Short mmCIF file of C-alpha atoms and ligand atoms in Angstrom, two decimals:
data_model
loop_
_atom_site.label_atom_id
_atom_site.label_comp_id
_atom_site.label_asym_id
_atom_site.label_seq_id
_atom_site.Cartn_x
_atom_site.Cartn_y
_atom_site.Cartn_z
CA UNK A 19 -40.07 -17.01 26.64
CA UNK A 20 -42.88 -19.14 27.95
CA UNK A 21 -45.70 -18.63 30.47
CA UNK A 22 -45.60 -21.03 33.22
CA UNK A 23 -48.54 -21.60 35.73
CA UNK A 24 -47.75 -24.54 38.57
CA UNK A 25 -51.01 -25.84 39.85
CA UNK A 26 -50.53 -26.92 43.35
CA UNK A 27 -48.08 -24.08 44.15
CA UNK A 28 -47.96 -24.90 47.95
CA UNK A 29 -46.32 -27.98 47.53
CA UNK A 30 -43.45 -29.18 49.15
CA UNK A 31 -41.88 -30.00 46.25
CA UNK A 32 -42.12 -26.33 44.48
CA UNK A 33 -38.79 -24.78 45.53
CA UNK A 34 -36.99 -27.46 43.97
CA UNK A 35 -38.69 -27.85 40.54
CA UNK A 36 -38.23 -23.91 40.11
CA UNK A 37 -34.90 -24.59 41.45
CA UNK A 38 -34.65 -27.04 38.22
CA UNK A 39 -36.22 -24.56 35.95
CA UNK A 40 -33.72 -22.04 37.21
CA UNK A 41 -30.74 -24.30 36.09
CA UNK A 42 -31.88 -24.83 32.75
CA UNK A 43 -33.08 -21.42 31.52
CA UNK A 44 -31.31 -21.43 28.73
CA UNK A 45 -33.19 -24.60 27.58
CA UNK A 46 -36.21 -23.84 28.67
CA UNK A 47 -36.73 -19.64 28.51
CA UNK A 48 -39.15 -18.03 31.18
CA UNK A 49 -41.29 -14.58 31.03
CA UNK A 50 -43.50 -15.62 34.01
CA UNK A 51 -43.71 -18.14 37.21
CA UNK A 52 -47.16 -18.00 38.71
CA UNK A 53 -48.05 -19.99 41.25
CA UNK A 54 -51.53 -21.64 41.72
CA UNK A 55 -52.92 -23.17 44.51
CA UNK A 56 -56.77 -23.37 46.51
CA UNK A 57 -54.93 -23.28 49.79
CA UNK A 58 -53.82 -19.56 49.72
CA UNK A 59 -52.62 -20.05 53.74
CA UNK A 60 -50.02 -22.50 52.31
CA UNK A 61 -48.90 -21.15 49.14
CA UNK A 62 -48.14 -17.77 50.73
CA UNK A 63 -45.64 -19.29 53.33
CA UNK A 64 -44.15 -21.38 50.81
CA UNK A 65 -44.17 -18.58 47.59
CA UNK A 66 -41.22 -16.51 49.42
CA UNK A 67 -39.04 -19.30 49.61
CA UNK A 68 -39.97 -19.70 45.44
CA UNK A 69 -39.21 -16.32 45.06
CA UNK A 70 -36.23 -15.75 46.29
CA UNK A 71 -34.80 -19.28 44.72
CA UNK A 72 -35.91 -17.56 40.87
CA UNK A 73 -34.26 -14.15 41.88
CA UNK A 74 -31.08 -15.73 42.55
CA UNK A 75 -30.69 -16.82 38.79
CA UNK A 76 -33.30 -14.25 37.34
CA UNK A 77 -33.96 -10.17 37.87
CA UNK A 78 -36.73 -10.40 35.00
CA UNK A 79 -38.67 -13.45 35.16
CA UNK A 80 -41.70 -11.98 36.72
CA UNK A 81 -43.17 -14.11 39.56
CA UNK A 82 -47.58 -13.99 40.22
CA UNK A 83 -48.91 -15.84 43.35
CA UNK A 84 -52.65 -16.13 43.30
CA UNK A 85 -55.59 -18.29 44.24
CA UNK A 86 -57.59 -16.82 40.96
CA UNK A 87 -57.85 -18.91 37.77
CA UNK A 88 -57.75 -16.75 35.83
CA UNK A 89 -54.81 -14.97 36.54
CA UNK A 90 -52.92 -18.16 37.11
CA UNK A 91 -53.86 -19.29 33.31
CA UNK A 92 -54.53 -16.41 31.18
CA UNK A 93 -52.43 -16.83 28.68
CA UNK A 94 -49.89 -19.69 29.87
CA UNK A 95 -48.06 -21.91 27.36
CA UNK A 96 -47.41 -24.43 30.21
CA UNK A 97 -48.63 -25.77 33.19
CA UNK A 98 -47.56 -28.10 36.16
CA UNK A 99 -50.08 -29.75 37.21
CA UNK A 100 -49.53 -31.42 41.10
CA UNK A 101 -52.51 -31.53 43.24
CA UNK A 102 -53.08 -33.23 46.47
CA UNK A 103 -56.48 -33.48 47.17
CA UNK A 104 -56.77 -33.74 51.06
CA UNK A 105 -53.51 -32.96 51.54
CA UNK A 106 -50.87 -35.15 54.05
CA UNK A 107 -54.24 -35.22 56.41
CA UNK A 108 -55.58 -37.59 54.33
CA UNK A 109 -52.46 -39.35 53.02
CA UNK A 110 -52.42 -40.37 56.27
CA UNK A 111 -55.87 -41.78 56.51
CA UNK A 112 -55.07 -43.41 52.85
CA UNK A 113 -51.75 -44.97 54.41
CA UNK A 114 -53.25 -45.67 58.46
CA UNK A 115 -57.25 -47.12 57.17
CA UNK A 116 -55.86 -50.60 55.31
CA UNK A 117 -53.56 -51.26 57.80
CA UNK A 118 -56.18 -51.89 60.55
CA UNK A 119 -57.11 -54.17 58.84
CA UNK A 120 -54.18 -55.68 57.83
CA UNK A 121 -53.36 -54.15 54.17
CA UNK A 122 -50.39 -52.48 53.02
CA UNK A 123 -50.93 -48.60 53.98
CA UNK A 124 -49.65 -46.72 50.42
CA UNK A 125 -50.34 -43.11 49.12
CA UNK A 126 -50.94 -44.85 45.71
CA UNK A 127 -50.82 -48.57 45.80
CA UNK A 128 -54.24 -50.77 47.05
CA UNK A 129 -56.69 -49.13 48.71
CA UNK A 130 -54.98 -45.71 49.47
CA UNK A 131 -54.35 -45.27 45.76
CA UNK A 132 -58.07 -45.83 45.12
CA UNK A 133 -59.21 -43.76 47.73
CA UNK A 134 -56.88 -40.91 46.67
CA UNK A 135 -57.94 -41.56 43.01
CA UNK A 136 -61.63 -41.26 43.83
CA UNK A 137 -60.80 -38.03 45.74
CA UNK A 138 -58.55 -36.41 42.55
CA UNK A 139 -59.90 -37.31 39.45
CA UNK A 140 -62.98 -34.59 39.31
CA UNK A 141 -60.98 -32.04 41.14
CA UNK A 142 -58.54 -32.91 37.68
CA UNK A 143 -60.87 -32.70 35.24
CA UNK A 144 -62.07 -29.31 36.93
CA UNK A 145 -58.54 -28.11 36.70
CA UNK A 146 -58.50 -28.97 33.00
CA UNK A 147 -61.43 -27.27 32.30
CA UNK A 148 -59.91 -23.80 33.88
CA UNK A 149 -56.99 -24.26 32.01
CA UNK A 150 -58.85 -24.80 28.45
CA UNK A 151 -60.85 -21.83 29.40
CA UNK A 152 -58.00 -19.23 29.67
CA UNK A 153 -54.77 -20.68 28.93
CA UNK A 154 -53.05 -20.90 24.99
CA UNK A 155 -55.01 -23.01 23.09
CA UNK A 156 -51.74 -25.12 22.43
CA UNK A 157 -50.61 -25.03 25.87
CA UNK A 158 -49.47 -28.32 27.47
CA UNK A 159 -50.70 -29.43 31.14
CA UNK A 160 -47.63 -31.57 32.16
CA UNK A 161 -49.62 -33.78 35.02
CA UNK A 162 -47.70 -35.55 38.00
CA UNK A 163 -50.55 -35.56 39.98
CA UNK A 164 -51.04 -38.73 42.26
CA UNK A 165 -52.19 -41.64 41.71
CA UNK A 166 -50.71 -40.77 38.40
CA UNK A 167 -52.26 -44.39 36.95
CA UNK A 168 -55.73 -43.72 38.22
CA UNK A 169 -55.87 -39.87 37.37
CA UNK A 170 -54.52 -40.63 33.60
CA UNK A 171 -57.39 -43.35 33.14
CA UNK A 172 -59.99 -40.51 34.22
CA UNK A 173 -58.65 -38.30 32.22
CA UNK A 174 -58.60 -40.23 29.27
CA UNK A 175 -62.37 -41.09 30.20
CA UNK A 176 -63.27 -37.87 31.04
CA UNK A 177 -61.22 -35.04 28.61
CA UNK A 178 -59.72 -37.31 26.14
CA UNK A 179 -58.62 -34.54 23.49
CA UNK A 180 -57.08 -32.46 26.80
CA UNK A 181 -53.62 -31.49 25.78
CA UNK A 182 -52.03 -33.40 28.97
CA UNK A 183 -48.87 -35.45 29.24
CA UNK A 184 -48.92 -37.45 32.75
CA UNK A 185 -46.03 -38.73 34.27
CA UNK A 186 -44.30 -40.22 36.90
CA UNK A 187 -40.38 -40.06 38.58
CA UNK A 188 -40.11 -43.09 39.38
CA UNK A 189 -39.06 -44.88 36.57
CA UNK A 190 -36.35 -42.13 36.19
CA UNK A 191 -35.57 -42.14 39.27
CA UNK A 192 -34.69 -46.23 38.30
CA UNK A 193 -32.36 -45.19 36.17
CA UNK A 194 -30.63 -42.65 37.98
CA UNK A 195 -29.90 -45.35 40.04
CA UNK A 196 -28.86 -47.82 37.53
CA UNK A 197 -26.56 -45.06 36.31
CA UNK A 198 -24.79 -44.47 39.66
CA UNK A 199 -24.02 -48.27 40.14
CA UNK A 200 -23.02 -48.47 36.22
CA UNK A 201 -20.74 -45.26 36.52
CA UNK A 202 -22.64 -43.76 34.13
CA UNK A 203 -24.86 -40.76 33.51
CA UNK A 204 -28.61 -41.74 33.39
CA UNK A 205 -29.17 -39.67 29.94
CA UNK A 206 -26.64 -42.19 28.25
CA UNK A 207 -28.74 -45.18 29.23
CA UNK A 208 -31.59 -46.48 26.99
CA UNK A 209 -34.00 -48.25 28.38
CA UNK A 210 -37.14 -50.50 27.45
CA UNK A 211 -39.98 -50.59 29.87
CA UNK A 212 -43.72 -52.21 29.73
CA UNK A 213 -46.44 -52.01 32.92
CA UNK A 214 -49.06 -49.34 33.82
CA UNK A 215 -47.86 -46.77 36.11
CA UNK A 216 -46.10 -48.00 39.59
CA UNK A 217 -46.49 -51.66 38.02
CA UNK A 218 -43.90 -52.45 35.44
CA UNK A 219 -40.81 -53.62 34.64
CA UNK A 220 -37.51 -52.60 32.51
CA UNK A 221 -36.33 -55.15 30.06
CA UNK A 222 -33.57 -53.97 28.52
CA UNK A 223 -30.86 -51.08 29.82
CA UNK A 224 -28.70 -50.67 26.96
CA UNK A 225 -25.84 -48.14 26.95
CA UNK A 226 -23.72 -47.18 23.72
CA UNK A 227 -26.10 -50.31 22.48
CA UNK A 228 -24.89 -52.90 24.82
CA UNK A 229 -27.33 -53.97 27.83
CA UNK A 230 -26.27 -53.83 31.19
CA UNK A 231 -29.22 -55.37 33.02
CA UNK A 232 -27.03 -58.88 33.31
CA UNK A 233 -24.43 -56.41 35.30
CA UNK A 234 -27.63 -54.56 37.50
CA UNK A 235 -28.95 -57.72 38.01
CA UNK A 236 -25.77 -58.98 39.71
CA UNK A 237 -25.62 -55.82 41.88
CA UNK A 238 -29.24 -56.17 42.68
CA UNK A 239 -28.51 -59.17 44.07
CA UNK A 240 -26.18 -57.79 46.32
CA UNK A 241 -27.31 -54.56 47.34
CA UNK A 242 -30.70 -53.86 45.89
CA UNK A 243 -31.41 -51.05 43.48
CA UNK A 244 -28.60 -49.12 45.02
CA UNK A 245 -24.94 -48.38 45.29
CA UNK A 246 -23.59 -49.88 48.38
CA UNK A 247 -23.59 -46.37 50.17
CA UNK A 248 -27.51 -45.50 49.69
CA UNK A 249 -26.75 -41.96 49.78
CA UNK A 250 -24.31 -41.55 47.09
CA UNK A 251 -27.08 -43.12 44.60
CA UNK A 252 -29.94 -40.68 46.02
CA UNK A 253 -29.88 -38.05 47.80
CA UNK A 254 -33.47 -37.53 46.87
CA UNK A 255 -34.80 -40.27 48.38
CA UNK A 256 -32.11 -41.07 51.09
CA UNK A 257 -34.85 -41.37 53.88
CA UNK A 258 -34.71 -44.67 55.65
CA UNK A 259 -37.62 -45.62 54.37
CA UNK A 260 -37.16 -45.01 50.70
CA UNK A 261 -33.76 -47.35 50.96
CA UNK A 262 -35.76 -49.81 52.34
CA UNK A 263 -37.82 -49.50 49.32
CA UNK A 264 -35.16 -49.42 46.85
CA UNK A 265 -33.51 -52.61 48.60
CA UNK A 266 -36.38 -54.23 48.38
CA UNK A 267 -35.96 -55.30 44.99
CA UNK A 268 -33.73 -57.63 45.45
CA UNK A 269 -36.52 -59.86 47.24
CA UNK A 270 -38.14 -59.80 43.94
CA UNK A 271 -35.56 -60.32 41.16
CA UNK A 272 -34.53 -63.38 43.40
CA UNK A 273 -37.66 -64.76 42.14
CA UNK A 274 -38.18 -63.37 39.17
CA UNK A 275 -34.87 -62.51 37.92
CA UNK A 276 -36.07 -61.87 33.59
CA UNK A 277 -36.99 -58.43 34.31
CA UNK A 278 -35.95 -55.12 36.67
CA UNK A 279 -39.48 -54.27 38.65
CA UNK A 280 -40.45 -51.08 39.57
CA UNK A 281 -39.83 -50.79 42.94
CA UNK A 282 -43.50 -50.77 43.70
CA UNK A 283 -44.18 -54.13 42.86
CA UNK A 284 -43.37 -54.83 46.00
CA UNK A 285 -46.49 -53.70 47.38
CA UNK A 286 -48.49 -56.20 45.39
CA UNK A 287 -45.97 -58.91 45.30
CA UNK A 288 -45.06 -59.55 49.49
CA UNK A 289 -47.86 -57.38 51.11
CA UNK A 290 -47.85 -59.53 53.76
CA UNK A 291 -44.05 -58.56 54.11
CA UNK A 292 -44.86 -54.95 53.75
CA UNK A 293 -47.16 -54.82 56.48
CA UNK A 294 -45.40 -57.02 59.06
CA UNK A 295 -42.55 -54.27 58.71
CA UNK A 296 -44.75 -50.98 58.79
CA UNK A 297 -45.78 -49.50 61.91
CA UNK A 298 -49.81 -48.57 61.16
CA UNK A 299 -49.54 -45.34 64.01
CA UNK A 300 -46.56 -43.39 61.89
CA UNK A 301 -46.86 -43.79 58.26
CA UNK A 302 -44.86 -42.61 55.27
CA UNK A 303 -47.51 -38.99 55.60
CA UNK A 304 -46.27 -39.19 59.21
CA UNK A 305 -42.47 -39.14 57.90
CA UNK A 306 -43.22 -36.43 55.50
CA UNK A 307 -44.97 -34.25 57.88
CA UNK A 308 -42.27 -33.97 60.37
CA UNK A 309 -39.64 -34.10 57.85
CA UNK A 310 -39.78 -32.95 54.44
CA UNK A 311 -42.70 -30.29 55.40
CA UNK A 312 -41.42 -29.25 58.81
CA UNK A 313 -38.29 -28.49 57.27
CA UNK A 314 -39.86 -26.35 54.44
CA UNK A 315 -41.69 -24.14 57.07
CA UNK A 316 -38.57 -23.75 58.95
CA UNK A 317 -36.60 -22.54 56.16
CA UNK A 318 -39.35 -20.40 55.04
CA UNK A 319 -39.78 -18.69 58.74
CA UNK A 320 -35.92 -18.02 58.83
CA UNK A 321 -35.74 -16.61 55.75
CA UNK A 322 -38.77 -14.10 57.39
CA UNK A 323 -36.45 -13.37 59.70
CA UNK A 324 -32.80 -13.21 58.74
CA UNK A 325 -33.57 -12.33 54.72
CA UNK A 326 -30.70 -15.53 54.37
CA UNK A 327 -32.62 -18.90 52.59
CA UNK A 328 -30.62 -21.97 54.02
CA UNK A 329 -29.47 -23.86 51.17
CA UNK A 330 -32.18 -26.89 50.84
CA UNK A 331 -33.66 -26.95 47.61
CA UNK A 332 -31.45 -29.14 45.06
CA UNK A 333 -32.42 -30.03 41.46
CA UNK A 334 -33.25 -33.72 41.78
CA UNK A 335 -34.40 -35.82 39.29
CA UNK A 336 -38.11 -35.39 39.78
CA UNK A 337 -38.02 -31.69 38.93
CA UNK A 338 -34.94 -32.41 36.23
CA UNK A 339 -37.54 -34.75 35.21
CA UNK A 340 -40.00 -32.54 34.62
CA UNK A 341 -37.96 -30.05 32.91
CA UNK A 342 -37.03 -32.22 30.15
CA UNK A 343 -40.16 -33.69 29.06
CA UNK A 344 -40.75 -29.56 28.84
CA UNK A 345 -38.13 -28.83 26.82
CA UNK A 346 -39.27 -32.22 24.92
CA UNK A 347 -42.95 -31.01 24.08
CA UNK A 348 -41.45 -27.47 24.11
CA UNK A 349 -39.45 -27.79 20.83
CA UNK A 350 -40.45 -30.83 19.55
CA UNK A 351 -37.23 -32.27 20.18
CA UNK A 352 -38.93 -35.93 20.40
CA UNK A 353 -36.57 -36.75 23.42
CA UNK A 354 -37.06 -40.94 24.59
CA UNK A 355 -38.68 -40.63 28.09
CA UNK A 356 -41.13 -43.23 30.03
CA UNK A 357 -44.14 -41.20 30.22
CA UNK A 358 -47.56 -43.09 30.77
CA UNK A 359 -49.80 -42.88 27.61
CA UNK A 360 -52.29 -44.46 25.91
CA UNK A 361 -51.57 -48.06 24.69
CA UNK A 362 -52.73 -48.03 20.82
CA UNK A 363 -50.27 -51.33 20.57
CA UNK A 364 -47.22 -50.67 22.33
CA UNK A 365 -47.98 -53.65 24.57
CA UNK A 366 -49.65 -55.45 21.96
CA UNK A 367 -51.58 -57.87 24.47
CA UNK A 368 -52.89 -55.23 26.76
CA UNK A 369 -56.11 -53.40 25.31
CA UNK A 370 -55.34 -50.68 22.78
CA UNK A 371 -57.29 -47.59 25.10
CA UNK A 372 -55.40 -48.87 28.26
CA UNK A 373 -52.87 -46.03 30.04
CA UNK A 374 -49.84 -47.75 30.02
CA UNK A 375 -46.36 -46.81 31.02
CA UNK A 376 -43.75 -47.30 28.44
CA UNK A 377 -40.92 -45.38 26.25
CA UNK A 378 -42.56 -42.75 23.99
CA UNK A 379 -40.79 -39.88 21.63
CA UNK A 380 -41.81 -36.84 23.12
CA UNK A 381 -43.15 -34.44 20.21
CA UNK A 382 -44.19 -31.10 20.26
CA UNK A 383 -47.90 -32.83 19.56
CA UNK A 384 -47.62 -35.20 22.76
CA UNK A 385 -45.79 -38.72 23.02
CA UNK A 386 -45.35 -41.42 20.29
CA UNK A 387 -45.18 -44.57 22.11
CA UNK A 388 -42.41 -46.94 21.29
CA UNK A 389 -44.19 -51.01 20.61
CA UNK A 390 -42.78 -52.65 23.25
CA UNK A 391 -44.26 -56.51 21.91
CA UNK A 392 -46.40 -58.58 23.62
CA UNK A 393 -45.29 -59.50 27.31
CA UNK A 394 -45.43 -62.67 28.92
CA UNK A 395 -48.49 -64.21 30.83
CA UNK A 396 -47.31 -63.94 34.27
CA UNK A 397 -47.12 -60.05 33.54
CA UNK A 398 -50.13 -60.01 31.39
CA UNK A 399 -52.23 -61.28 33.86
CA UNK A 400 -50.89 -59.16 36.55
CA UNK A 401 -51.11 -56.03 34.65
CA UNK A 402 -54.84 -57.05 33.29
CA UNK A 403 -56.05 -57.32 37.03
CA UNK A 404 -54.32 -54.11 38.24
CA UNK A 405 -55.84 -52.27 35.09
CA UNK A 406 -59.31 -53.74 36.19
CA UNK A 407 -59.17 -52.48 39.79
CA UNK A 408 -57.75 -49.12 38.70
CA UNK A 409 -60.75 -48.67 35.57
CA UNK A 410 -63.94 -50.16 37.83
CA UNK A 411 -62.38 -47.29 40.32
CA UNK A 412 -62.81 -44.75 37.83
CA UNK A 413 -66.07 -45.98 36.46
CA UNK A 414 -67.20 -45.82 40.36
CA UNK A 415 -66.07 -42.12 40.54
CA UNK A 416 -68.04 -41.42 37.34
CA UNK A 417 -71.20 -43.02 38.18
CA UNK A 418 -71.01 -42.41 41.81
CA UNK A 419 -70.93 -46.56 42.07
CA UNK A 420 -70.67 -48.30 45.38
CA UNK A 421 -70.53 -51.71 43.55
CA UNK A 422 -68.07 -50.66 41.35
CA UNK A 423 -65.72 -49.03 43.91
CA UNK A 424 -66.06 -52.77 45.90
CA UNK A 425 -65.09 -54.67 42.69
CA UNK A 426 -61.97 -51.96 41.88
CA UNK A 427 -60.91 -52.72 46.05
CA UNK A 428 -61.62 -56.73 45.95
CA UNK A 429 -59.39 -57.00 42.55
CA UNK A 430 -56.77 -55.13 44.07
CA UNK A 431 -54.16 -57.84 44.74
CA UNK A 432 -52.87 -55.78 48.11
CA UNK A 433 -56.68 -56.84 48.99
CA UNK A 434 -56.91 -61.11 50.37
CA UNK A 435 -60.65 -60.87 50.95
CA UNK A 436 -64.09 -59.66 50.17
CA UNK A 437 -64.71 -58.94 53.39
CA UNK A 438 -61.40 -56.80 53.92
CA UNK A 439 -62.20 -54.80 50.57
CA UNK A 440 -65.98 -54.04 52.23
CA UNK A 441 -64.39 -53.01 55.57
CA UNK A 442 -62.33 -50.64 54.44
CA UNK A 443 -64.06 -49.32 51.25
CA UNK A 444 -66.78 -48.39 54.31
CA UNK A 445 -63.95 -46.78 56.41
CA UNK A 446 -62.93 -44.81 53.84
CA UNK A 447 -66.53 -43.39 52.84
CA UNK A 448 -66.71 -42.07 56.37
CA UNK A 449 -63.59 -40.59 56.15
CA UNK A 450 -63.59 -39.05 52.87
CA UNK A 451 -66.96 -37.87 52.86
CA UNK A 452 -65.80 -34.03 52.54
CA UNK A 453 -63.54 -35.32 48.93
CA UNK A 454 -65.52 -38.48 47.62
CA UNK A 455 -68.58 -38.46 45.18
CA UNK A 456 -71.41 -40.17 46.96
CA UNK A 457 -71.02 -43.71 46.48
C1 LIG B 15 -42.09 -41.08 44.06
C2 LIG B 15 -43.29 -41.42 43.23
C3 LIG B 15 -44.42 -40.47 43.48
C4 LIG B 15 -44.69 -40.37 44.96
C5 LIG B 15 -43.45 -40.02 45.71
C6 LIG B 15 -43.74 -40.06 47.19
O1 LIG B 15 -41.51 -39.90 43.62
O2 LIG B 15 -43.06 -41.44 41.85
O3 LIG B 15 -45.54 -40.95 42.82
O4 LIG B 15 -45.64 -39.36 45.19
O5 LIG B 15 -42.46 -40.94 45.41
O6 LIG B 15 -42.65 -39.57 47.85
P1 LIG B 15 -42.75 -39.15 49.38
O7 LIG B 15 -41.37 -38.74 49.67
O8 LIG B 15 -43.78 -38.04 49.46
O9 LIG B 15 -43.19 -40.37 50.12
MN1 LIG B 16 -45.12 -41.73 40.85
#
């Protein structure tokens, strides 16, 4: 039974992952939980709540809360790796900053992406480090960490033999969807993807070897990346705004109707769109805040009080997500997942060192990309210039670079001007001047 240390243990998101590990036990055998996490306020309100979820399935798995390194790592065979540098305080200035002036206000597309990237990738690397120092030489850091494009590329930069698998949800998350509105489970589908994390699209969604994307695309047109009745497809992301998201891209099949996007194309695709519809004084953090965390803390305080956990914390696919691509590297079982890796020629016209997002056989060694071919110029162009912004952002970080940080902003194609990457670039070194390297 494995060692497992989750990095970022306060998160909202905890109960539920454990809640996933709990389920699949039997796949995935446990000796140990600990929980990790700088913010030891946080993690202690949220560890009882983690607790009691693991001693529901488990009298033996032993559970370890700490703030300490090196009892967090000492000895772990995995780790999940999901900081938020800042926290939803500055998720909100990420999300409210741009759209003052007029940019779409994202946790990890345009300039809230780069400003959350120049605030995570050292505090990653650091976290690396602590986990080489005392953790099993062949243990795996599974890294979810946002913005999960940006962090990957400084990792790569930075720690380029680090034993870390990044990844995202929302490609799976895709599919789960595509599944529910095919009647079918999203395991059975087989998919082929190309892009750079949050920019990419599917190509092909075969199941039993026939593709269905001619049948998605028709729903799509319909209904969006949905079933009719939003909540059936996903109860995960069910909040209004999420829906929104997910109907969203029908706007941009209807235009370009070769490939399925990931839904965050619309960002870069209609940000005019985006922002005329968000409302710059209560953001997604906003939404989060008063939802998803309030509702956390509530739980946790009743638990306090009546010893009874109210019944929250489902296995969605983020955390079954996670679990699998665990059991994948676990025992080599070399499981097809979309995991973001390094390029060595899957896209065969983007540059071979570029972090890319595409199908990979998940070995006990790391992931074997599948070649996905050379993509078209539309997308090849698009991808080259997010991949731009997103490497001069991590060059800035490394050199401390104001110049480079105002290139990675004024490529961005959220960005329309010079001028609006310089106003907010300055914005956001005033209010990140507790997180950022000096620029
Ligand atoms: C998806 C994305 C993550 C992102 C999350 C935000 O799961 O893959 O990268 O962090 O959405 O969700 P939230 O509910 O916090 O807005
Ligand atoms: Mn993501």
């Amino acid at each position: 039974p494995f060692i497992l240390s989750i990095a970022g243990g306060g998160s909202t998101y905890t109960p539920g992952i454990v809640k996933s590990l709990m389920v699949r036990l039997e796949d995935f055998p446990l000796a140990e939980i600990r929980l990790y996490d700088i913010d030891e306020a946080r993690q202690s309100t949220i560890a009882p709540v983690v607790e009691k979820v693991i001693r529901d399935h488990s009298q033996s798995i032993k559970f370890t809360v700490t703030s300490d390194p090196e009892a967090a790592f000492s000895g772990a065979h995995f780790v999940f790796a999901q900081m938020r540098v800042g926290q939803y305080k500055m998720r909100e200035q990420d999300e409210k900053i741009p759209l003052r002036h007029g940019v779409v206000g994202q946790e990890t597309c345009g300039p809230g992406g780069l400003a959350y990237g120049l605030r995570t990738i050292l505090p990653m690397v650091e976290l690396i480090d602590l986990v080489e120092r005392y953790a099993d030489k062949r243990a795996w850091i599974v890294n979810y960490s946002n913005p999960a494009a940006i962090v990957a590329e400084g990792v790569r930069r930075l720690r380029p033999d680090a034993r870390v698998l990044n990844i995202c949800d929302m490609p799976v998350a895709a599919m789960r969807n595509m599944g529910a509105i095919l009647g079918v489970d999203r395991h059975k589908l087989e998919v082929d993807y190309f892009g750079l994390n949050h920019f990419g699209w599917f190509t092909r969604v075969l199941v039993d070897g026939e593709d269905r994307l001619p049948q998605l695309r028709e729903h799509i047109a319909r209904f969006g990346l949905l079933t009719e009745d939003a909540a059936q497809t996903d109860p995960q992301h069910s909040d209004p705004s999420w829906v929104k998201t997910w109907r969203n891209i029908k706007p941009l099949m209807d235009h370009f109707p070769e490939y399925l996007p990931n839904p965050y194309l619309q960002y870069y695709l209609m940000p005019n769109e985006i922002v005329a519809h968000q409302d710059p004084n209560y953001t997604r953090a906003n939404e989060v805040m008063n939802g998803r965390e309030k509702k956390l803390f509530a739980a946790a305080q009743e638990y306090q009080r009546t010893g009874v956990l109210p019944d929250a914390f489902h296995v969605g696919v983020h955390g079954a997500f996670i679990v699998d691509v665990a059991c994948s590297l676990a025992f080599d079982l070399r499981q097809r997942h979309l995991v973001i890796v390094e390029n060595k020629g899957a896209i065969a016209n983007l540059p071979y060192d570029a972090m890319v997002e595409v199908p990979a056989y998940i070995t006990a060694n790391g992931p074997e990309p599948v070649r996905m071919g050379a993509v078209p110029l539309f997308h090849q162009t698009l991808l080259m210039q997010q991949l731009a912004s997103e490497q001069l952002l991590v060059e800035a970080t490394i050199e401390g670079s104001y110049e480079k940080a105002l290139q990675a902003f004024t490529l961005n194609r959220t960005v329309p001007t010079m001028q609006h990457a310089k106003a907010i670039l300055d914005e956001m070194i005033a209010a990140n001047r507790e997180y950022w390297p000096a620029l």
